[in-house]
Coordinates of C-alpha atoms in Angstrom, one line a residue:
X145 CA 89.1 128.5 113.8
X146 CA 89.8 125.4 112.0
X147 CA 88.2 121.9 112.9
X148 CA 90.6 119.3 113.9
X149 CA 90.1 117.2 111.0
X150 CA 90.7 120.2 108.7
X151 CA 94.0 121.2 110.5
X152 CA 95.2 117.4 110.2
X153 CA 94.5 117.5 106.5
X154 CA 96.4 120.8 106.0
X155 CA 99.3 119.6 107.9
X156 CA 99.8 116.2 106.3
X157 CA 99.3 117.9 102.7
X158 CA 102.2 120.2 103.6
X159 CA 104.7 117.3 104.5
X160 CA 107.1 116.2 102.0
X161 CA 108.5 112.8 102.8
X162 CA 112.3 112.6 103.1
X163 CA 114.2 111.8 99.6
X164 CA 114.9 108.3 98.9
X165 CA 118.2 108.9 97.3
X166 CA 119.4 112.0 99.2
X167 CA 118.2 111.6 102.6
X168 CA 119.5 108.0 103.3
X169 CA 122.0 106.1 105.5
X170 CA 123.8 102.9 105.2
X171 CA 123.5 101.2 108.4
X172 CA 124.3 97.8 110.3
X173 CA 121.4 95.7 110.7
X174 CA 122.1 95.4 114.6
X175 CA 121.4 99.2 114.8
X176 CA 118.4 99.1 112.5
X177 CA 115.8 98.9 115.2
X178 CA 112.9 101.2 114.4
X179 CA 114.3 102.7 111.4
X180 CA 112.5 102.9 108.1
X181 CA 113.7 101.2 104.9
X182 CA 114.6 103.6 102.1
X183 CA 115.1 100.8 99.4
X184 CA 113.1 97.9 98.6
X185 CA 114.7 94.5 99.8
X186 CA 115.3 91.4 97.9
X187 CA 117.3 88.3 98.9
X188 CA 119.6 85.8 96.8
X189 CA 118.2 83.0 99.1
X190 CA 115.1 81.0 98.8
X191 CA 113.1 80.2 101.9
X192 CA 113.4 77.5 103.3
X193 CA 116.8 77.2 101.5
X194 CA 116.1 73.6 100.7
X195 CA 113.6 71.0 101.1
X196 CA 113.6 70.1 105.0
X197 CA 111.6 68.2 107.7
X198 CA 109.1 69.9 109.8
X199 CA 109.1 66.9 112.1
X200 CA 111.3 64.5 114.0
X201 CA 110.6 61.3 112.0
X202 CA 111.6 59.3 109.1
X203 CA 112.0 60.5 105.5
X204 CA 110.3 57.9 103.2
X205 CA 108.9 57.4 99.8
X206 CA 104.9 57.9 99.9
X207 CA 104.5 55.2 97.7
X208 CA 105.9 52.7 100.0
X209 CA 103.8 53.6 103.0
X210 CA 100.7 54.8 101.6
X211 CA 98.9 51.6 103.0
X212 CA 100.3 51.5 106.5
X213 CA 98.6 50.6 109.3
X214 CA 98.9 49.6 112.9
X215 CA 97.5 46.2 111.9
X216 CA 99.5 46.0 108.9
X217 CA 102.8 48.1 109.5
X218 CA 105.3 48.8 106.5
X219 CA 108.6 47.7 107.5
X220 CA 111.5 49.7 106.0
X221 CA 115.2 49.5 106.3
X222 CA 117.1 52.6 108.0
X223 CA 119.9 53.7 105.8
X224 CA 121.1 57.0 107.4
X225 CA 120.4 59.5 110.1
X226 CA 120.0 63.1 109.2
X227 CA 120.3 65.8 112.0
X228 CA 120.0 69.2 111.2
X229 CA 123.0 71.0 109.5
X230 CA 124.2 67.4 107.9
X231 CA 124.3 66.9 104.3
X232 CA 122.4 63.5 103.3
X233 CA 124.8 61.0 101.9
X234 CA 122.4 58.5 100.6
X235 CA 119.5 58.3 98.3
X236 CA 116.3 56.6 100.0
X237 CA 115.0 53.6 97.6
X238 CA 112.2 51.2 97.8
X239 CA 112.0 49.8 101.1
X240 CA 114.3 52.1 102.8
X241 CA 113.9 55.2 105.1
X242 CA 116.2 57.7 106.7
X243 CA 116.0 58.9 110.2
X244 CA 115.4 62.6 110.1
X245 CA 115.1 65.5 112.6
X246 CA 113.3 68.7 112.6
X247 CA 114.9 71.2 109.9
X248 CA 117.3 68.6 108.5
X249 CA 117.6 68.6 104.9
X250 CA 115.5 65.7 103.1
X251 CA 117.6 63.0 101.2
X252 CA 117.2 62.1 97.7
X253 CA 114.5 59.7 96.9
X254 CA 112.4 60.6 99.9
X255 CA 109.1 62.6 99.5
X256 CA 107.4 62.5 102.9
X257 CA 108.2 62.5 106.6
X258 CA 106.3 60.1 109.0
X259 CA 106.5 61.5 112.6
X260 CA 108.1 59.5 115.1
X261 CA 105.0 58.9 117.1
X262 CA 103.5 56.9 114.2
X263 CA 106.4 54.5 114.1
X264 CA 108.3 51.9 116.0
X265 CA 112.0 51.1 115.9
X266 CA 113.8 48.0 116.1
X267 CA 117.3 48.0 115.6
X268 CA 117.9 49.3 112.0
X269 CA 114.2 48.7 110.9
X270 CA 111.4 51.0 111.3
X271 CA 107.5 49.9 111.6
X272 CA 105.4 52.8 109.8
X273 CA 102.2 52.4 111.9
X274 CA 99.7 54.8 110.0
X275 CA 99.8 56.1 106.2
X276 CA 101.0 59.7 106.1
X277 CA 99.4 62.0 103.6
X278 CA 101.5 62.8 100.6
X279 CA 104.7 65.0 101.1
X280 CA 103.6 65.5 104.9
X281 CA 105.6 67.4 107.1
X282 CA 108.2 68.6 104.1
X283 CA 108.7 72.2 104.0
X284 CA 109.8 72.7 100.1
X285 CA 112.4 74.8 98.8
X286 CA 111.1 78.4 97.9
X287 CA 107.6 77.8 99.4
X288 CA 107.8 80.9 101.9
X289 CA 109.7 83.3 99.6
X290 CA 111.7 82.8 96.3
X291 CA 115.0 84.5 95.5
X292 CA 115.0 87.8 93.7
X293 CA 111.4 88.7 94.8
X294 CA 110.9 91.9 97.1
X295 CA 111.2 90.7 100.5
X296 CA 110.4 94.1 102.3
X297 CA 109.2 97.3 100.5
X298 CA 110.4 100.7 100.9
X299 CA 108.7 102.5 103.6
X300 CA 108.4 99.6 106.3
X301 CA 109.5 100.4 109.8
X302 CA 111.8 97.7 111.2
X303 CA 110.5 96.0 114.2
X304 CA 112.0 92.9 115.7
X305 CA 110.1 90.7 113.3
X306 CA 111.5 92.4 110.3
X307 CA 115.0 92.3 111.8
X308 CA 114.6 88.6 112.1
X309 CA 113.5 88.4 108.6
X310 CA 116.6 90.6 107.4
X311 CA 119.1 88.7 109.4
X312 CA 117.8 85.4 108.0
X313 CA 118.2 86.8 104.5
X314 CA 121.8 87.9 105.2
X315 CA 121.2 91.4 104.8
X316 CA 123.8 92.8 107.4
X317 CA 123.7 96.2 106.0
X318 CA 120.8 98.2 104.5
X319 CA 119.7 101.6 103.3
X320 CA 117.3 103.5 105.7
X321 CA 116.1 107.0 105.7
X322 CA 117.7 109.5 108.1
X323 CA 116.0 110.6 111.2
X324 CA 114.0 113.8 110.7
X325 CA 115.6 116.5 112.6
X326 CA 113.4 118.4 114.9
X327 CA 114.6 121.9 116.5
X328 CA 113.0 122.5 119.6
X329 CA 113.0 125.5 121.7
X330 CA 110.7 127.2 124.7
X331 CA 109.9 131.1 124.7
X332 CA 109.1 132.8 128.0
X333 CA 110.7 135.2 130.3
X334 CA 109.4 133.3 133.3
X335 CA 111.1 129.8 132.4
X336 CA 114.1 128.2 134.0
X337 CA 116.0 124.9 133.5
X338 CA 115.5 122.2 135.9
X339 CA 118.9 122.7 137.5
X340 CA 118.1 126.4 138.4
X341 CA 116.5 127.4 141.7
X342 CA 113.1 128.8 141.3
X343 CA 112.3 132.4 141.9
X344 CA 108.7 133.8 142.7
X345 CA 106.8 133.9 139.4
X346 CA 109.1 131.5 137.8
X347 CA 108.3 128.0 135.7
X348 CA 110.7 124.9 135.3
X349 CA 110.6 124.4 131.4
X350 CA 109.2 120.9 131.2
X351 CA 108.1 121.3 127.7
X352 CA 111.6 121.0 126.2
X353 CA 112.2 117.9 128.0
X354 CA 108.8 116.4 127.1
X355 CA 108.9 117.2 123.4
X356 CA 112.4 115.9 123.1
X357 CA 111.4 112.7 124.5
X358 CA 108.3 112.8 122.0
X359 CA 110.3 113.4 119.1
X360 CA 112.8 110.7 119.9
X361 CA 109.8 108.2 120.3
X362 CA 108.6 109.1 117.0
X363 CA 111.8 108.4 115.4
X364 CA 113.1 111.8 115.2
X365 CA 116.7 113.5 116.2
X366 CA 115.9 116.5 118.5
X367 CA 118.0 119.8 118.1
X368 CA 117.8 121.5 121.5
X369 CA 118.0 125.3 121.2
X370 CA 117.0 125.9 124.9
X371 CA 114.8 128.8 126.4
X372 CA 114.6 131.9 124.3
X373 CA 113.3 135.2 126.2
X374 CA 110.4 137.1 125.2
X375 CA 112.6 139.3 123.0
X376 CA 111.6 139.5 119.1
X377 CA 115.1 139.9 118.0
X378 CA 116.2 136.8 120.0
X379 CA 113.0 134.8 118.9
X380 CA 113.9 135.9 115.3
X381 CA 117.5 134.7 115.4
X382 CA 116.6 131.4 117.2
X383 CA 113.7 130.6 114.4
X384 CA 116.0 131.8 111.5
X385 CA 118.8 129.3 112.7
X386 CA 116.1 126.6 113.3
X387 CA 114.5 126.6 109.9
X388 CA 118.0 126.2 108.2
X389 CA 119.3 123.2 110.4
X390 CA 115.8 121.0 111.1
X391 CA 113.2 119.4 109.0
X392 CA 110.6 120.7 111.5
X393 CA 110.7 123.2 114.3
X394 CA 108.8 123.2 117.6
X395 CA 108.2 126.1 119.7
X396 CA 106.0 126.2 123.0
X397 CA 104.5 129.4 124.0
X398 CA 104.2 132.7 122.4
X399 CA 101.4 131.8 120.0
X400 CA 98.5 133.0 121.9
X401 CA 97.3 136.6 121.6
X402 CA 99.2 138.2 124.8
X403 CA 101.3 141.2 124.7
X404 CA 104.4 139.1 124.6
X405 CA 103.2 136.3 121.8
X406 CA 105.4 137.4 119.2
X407 CA 105.7 134.2 117.3
X408 CA 103.4 134.8 114.5
X409 CA 104.7 138.2 113.6
X410 CA 108.2 137.0 113.3
X411 CA 107.1 134.4 111.0
X412 CA 105.7 136.8 108.8
X413 CA 108.8 139.0 108.9
X414 CA 110.8 135.7 107.8
X415 CA 108.2 135.6 104.7
X416 CA 106.5 132.4 106.2
X417 CA 103.3 131.4 105.0
X418 CA 101.1 130.7 108.1
X419 CA 98.5 128.0 107.3
X420 CA 97.0 127.4 110.8
X421 CA 96.5 130.0 113.8
X422 CA 94.0 128.2 115.8
X423 CA 92.1 124.8 116.0
X424 CA 89.0 123.9 117.8
X425 CA 90.7 121.7 120.2
X426 CA 90.8 121.6 123.9
X427 CA 93.2 121.8 125.2
X428 CA 95.7 123.4 122.5
X429 CA 93.6 126.0 120.6
X430 CA 96.2 128.4 120.0
X431 CA 98.5 126.4 117.3
X432 CA 100.6 128.0 114.5
X433 CA 101.5 125.8 111.5
X434 CA 103.7 127.6 108.7
X435 CA 106.2 127.0 106.2
X436 CA 109.1 128.7 104.5
X437 CA 110.2 129.6 100.9
X438 CA 113.5 127.5 101.4
X439 CA 114.7 124.4 99.5
X440 CA 114.1 121.9 102.1
X441 CA 110.7 123.5 103.1
X442 CA 110.8 123.1 106.9
X443 CA 107.4 123.0 108.8
X444 CA 107.2 125.2 111.9
X445 CA 104.8 124.3 114.7
X446 CA 104.3 127.1 117.4
X447 CA 102.8 124.8 120.1
X448 CA 100.7 126.4 123.2
X449 CA 103.0 126.8 126.2
X450 CA 100.5 124.9 128.7
X451 CA 102.3 121.4 129.2
X452 CA 99.2 119.4 128.5
X453 CA 98.4 121.5 125.6
X454 CA 101.8 121.2 124.0
X455 CA 101.9 117.4 124.6
X456 CA 98.1 116.8 123.2
X457 CA 98.7 119.2 120.1
X458 CA 102.1 116.9 119.6
X459 CA 100.2 113.6 119.8
X460 CA 97.4 114.9 117.5
X461 CA 99.3 116.8 114.9
X462 CA 103.1 116.6 115.0
X463 CA 103.3 113.1 115.5
X464 CA 101.4 112.2 112.3
X465 CA 103.5 114.8 110.4
X466 CA 106.7 113.3 111.6
X467 CA 105.5 109.7 110.5
X468 CA 104.8 110.9 107.0
X469 CA 108.1 113.1 106.8
X470 CA 110.3 109.9 108.1
X471 CA 109.4 108.0 104.8
X472 CA 106.9 105.6 106.3
X473 CA 104.8 104.5 103.5
X474 CA 101.6 104.1 105.4
X475 CA 100.1 104.4 109.1
X476 CA 100.9 108.2 109.4
X477 CA 97.2 108.9 111.1
X478 CA 96.8 108.6 114.6
X479 CA 95.3 105.3 115.9
X480 CA 91.7 105.7 117.2
X481 CA 89.9 102.9 119.4
X482 CA 86.4 102.4 120.4
X483 CA 86.6 101.2 124.1
X484 CA 84.3 101.6 127.3
X485 CA 84.6 104.3 129.7
X486 CA 85.1 103.6 133.3
X487 CA 84.4 107.0 134.3
X488 CA 81.9 109.9 133.5
X489 CA 83.5 112.3 131.0
X490 CA 82.4 116.0 130.4
X491 CA 83.1 118.5 127.8
X492 CA 81.6 121.9 126.9
X493 CA 81.0 120.8 123.5
X494 CA 82.4 123.6 121.9
X495 CA 85.6 122.1 120.5
X496 CA 86.9 118.5 120.1
X497 CA 88.2 117.6 123.6
X498 CA 90.7 115.4 124.7
X499 CA 90.9 114.0 128.1
X500 CA 93.8 112.0 129.3
X501 CA 94.1 108.9 131.2
X502 CA 95.0 105.3 130.6
X503 CA 93.8 102.1 129.2
X504 CA 93.0 99.0 131.1
X505 CA 92.1 95.4 130.0
X506 CA 89.1 94.5 132.2
X507 CA 87.3 91.1 131.9
X508 CA 88.7 90.8 128.2
X509 CA 87.4 94.5 127.1
X510 CA 89.5 97.5 127.1
X511 CA 88.3 100.3 129.6
X512 CA 89.5 104.2 129.5
X513 CA 90.3 105.2 133.0
X514 CA 90.6 109.2 133.3
X515 CA 93.4 110.4 135.1
X516 CA 92.8 111.4 138.6
X517 CA 92.9 115.2 139.7
X518 CA 92.5 118.5 137.8
X519 CA 92.4 118.4 134.1
X520 CA 93.7 122.0 133.5
X521 CA 96.1 122.5 130.5
X522 CA 98.7 123.6 133.0
X523 CA 98.5 120.6 135.1
X524 CA 101.3 118.4 134.4
X525 CA 101.3 116.2 137.2
X526 CA 98.6 113.8 136.1
X527 CA 99.7 113.3 132.8
X528 CA 102.2 110.7 134.2
X529 CA 101.5 107.1 133.0
X530 CA 99.1 108.4 130.3
X531 CA 98.8 106.1 127.3
X532 CA 95.4 107.4 125.9
X533 CA 93.2 110.3 125.3
X534 CA 89.6 110.0 125.3
X535 CA 88.0 112.3 122.4
X536 CA 84.6 113.8 122.8
X537 CA 83.6 115.3 119.4
X538 CA 82.1 119.0 119.2
X539 CA 78.6 118.9 120.5
X540 CA 79.1 116.0 122.8
X541 CA 79.0 117.1 126.4
X542 CA 78.8 113.9 128.4
X543 CA 80.1 110.5 128.2
X544 CA 78.3 108.2 130.7
X545 CA 80.2 105.6 132.8
X546 CA 80.4 102.2 130.7
X547 CA 79.6 103.8 127.6
X548 CA 81.5 103.6 124.4
X549 CA 84.2 106.3 123.8
X550 CA 86.6 106.9 121.1
X551 CA 90.3 107.2 122.3
X552 CA 93.6 108.1 120.7
X553 CA 95.9 105.0 121.7
X554 CA 99.3 106.8 122.5
X555 CA 101.7 103.5 121.7
X556 CA 105.2 103.8 123.5
X557 CA 108.1 101.8 122.8

């Protein structure tokens, strides 16, 4: 049985990111949110595009106003008013100033802006009541970014700030990696879909819905294959189809040691190499990870059937693999935080234990609050509103209330 860290290392080593020439799409910027750039982006524009004012005030020559004070103001003639979006028509000469507004183009001859609060205006004259610093409140062309340089590198995930940058750079269309395709199926004779009436002994297949949502949250495209009965031929057909149509295959159930757990032997019949069969994690010990001798090398994850186990193993192992596969340059690994535990947390200490709950900001400090109710792997109900998993390492049996605990932060949205 592998440790969690060893299992993670094996999985990430198996992942080959999408190809930066073959696995790309050209999309419109309006639909680029959360996509990942496949080609470094440059712009033909300088930022700022031209010298402009960072303040409402007066554009002046520094040498004219460097000795100004309230007691001895410098008096300048106002020759022009320059709002944003207007091209200046005049050159500021000795003894002159131009009224200017934030974002407006600096006129020729002027090199400094005096904020209006340090001036007094009388008709077409302005009194400069304090000496500015040289080039004060002037944003110079190319000070933020120079045309032709790399604006955003390959492998960046596009969040709202990056979208804004690309819009300003007039990148209306761009090259991104396609979404990873993830085939999902559940196995088990006892499973039914949510629209079917339950018969004694049956269970609603919640895992397929949860995993599809998790795949979409991680930037993937789910391919739903439904419920596959505990029949070796049916399972073999489903897996054979999945590995030819997806980058990652997720199944839930059928990977333990029961009489009807066929997944591992079917994988071997398909010439798969099984890299992981179980991990020292609770919940989620039975975990199969395999690869196939095909050109695009899909990765198979056989997740446990219990709902909590399936979700915990997805968060801990599948999500990082999807991030690396998707072309993301960095940040594949799970995000761990050190926070304060509001509740007492217990573990047997035999396996790395994940306890679900939520983070709360209390008096400026993040606290982990354990979800109420049973923490059985089969209890789906108290997983609702989970946004963090407390992690108790092997050998740790108790975290006292108000003690520090490591948590896996589950960032949604």
